[in-house]
Amino acid sequence: MKILVFIFSSSLDCASLKCSHIILSAGIRGEGGLQSMKTLPLSRCGEKENLSWPLFCSNRRKETAKRESSAREPLESDQNNLRRILDSLDAGAYVTDMETCEILYINRHLRYICGDVEGRICWQVFQKNQDGPCPFCNNGRLVNERGEPERVLLREVKNTRNQRWYECRDSAVSWFDGRIVRLEIFTDITERKRKEEEYARKMKLETLCVLAEDIIHDFNNLLSVSMGYLSLARLNVPPYDPASQFLEKTEEAFMKSGKLAARLFALIGQEGKPFHRRVSPDVLLLDSVRLFLRGSDLKSAFVLAAPLWTVCVDENQIRQVIFHLLQNARQAMPQGGQVTIRAENVFLNAGEKGDLPVGSYVRWSVEDRGIGISSEILPRVFDPGFAAWPDDNREKSGWGLAVSRSIVRRHQGLIDCRSEPGVGTTMIVYLPAETVP
């Protein structure tokens, strides 16, 4: 809106006084209605002494303010909606500047835990004795080379302040002011970690029992053969021969060894005894793989025939085999990669696969694209204590495949390994089918 007023020069002094009063009044009462004013000289009939002055008053500033207010309303609405969503989560959530690590926002759940920490540095608030960004910080991995959001990263972290475990999901998002920031949503998994540790201890005990039972079984076989040859030797040595007495003492030692093995077998028998029940292999594979790969750099791909025949197995022990084979794949791909899990129904003829009898089987495999195993050491991968490749944790390396073979044998199955250096490794397991249409 513009107002044009003509004032003769003879009335200019009076008009100026009145206009200043109008402008002052408008500035007070008009809420910005008369906020800009221009005066320009005009001539009449070419004579400069006869001047008139136009006065232009505009509401443009008010209109601009309205437009800015209208533009802010959707932004403020988006901010409020995001805050309501994050505040409704039963998890902690916060936003930080990716350059300065300044906390820009925390949700209600996190504010209840650590108070109002907006404006502070995240690694000073959430971790203890930190003199710089956390070593596990994902800021550099959340964006691509152009600085654009690229991925969501999942990690498990133990907080150094309260000693609790958290599962954190980090992502780069565009903030309301246009900059790229890090949004982290985390949940407390301390109880889950405790149960996982208990389960791991139980599995470790079962592993030792299964392995010990397998070793005792092999020891008894060797002892039986030795006793047989010892008995033949005594038959061929006269009683009066001094060697006969030595053979008799040796036989007594063998008998004591057999009794000791029987006591050990009885001691671990209950722990190592499988508890068989009918299970669906596809469900067991899906659940076990997803549980093991959670939070790791490995990705999974499933190629499962449908429907798979059911198998009668000890679910915990077969799950343990799956974990060992996945651990083997992770060691083969330290930089991460993809693991392919395949499963199908097969029928084997006599002698087609080792000593397996004729019948129906479920064959499943774990395939990696790692460094592979050379043909020279491939026959030894299932030997107790033998590690196909170096591992930082030596006490856990070299036993998983040996235990897996023992468990599969106890289920009247077979485990095999195929590998090619530079291509990858495939671990194949055959389990007898319990239900065949």
Coordinates of C-alpha atoms in Angstrom, one line a residue, residues 233-245:
A233 CA 51.8 -110.4 23.2
R234 CA 51.2 -112.1 26.6
L235 CA 50.0 -115.2 24.8
N236 CA 53.3 -115.4 22.9
V237 CA 55.6 -114.8 25.9
P238 CA 56.2 -117.7 28.3
P239 CA 55.1 -117.1 32.0
Y240 CA 58.7 -117.6 33.2
D241 CA 60.0 -114.9 30.7
P242 CA 60.9 -111.6 32.6
A243 CA 59.0 -109.7 29.8
S244 CA 55.8 -111.4 30.9
Q245 CA 55.8 -109.5 34.2

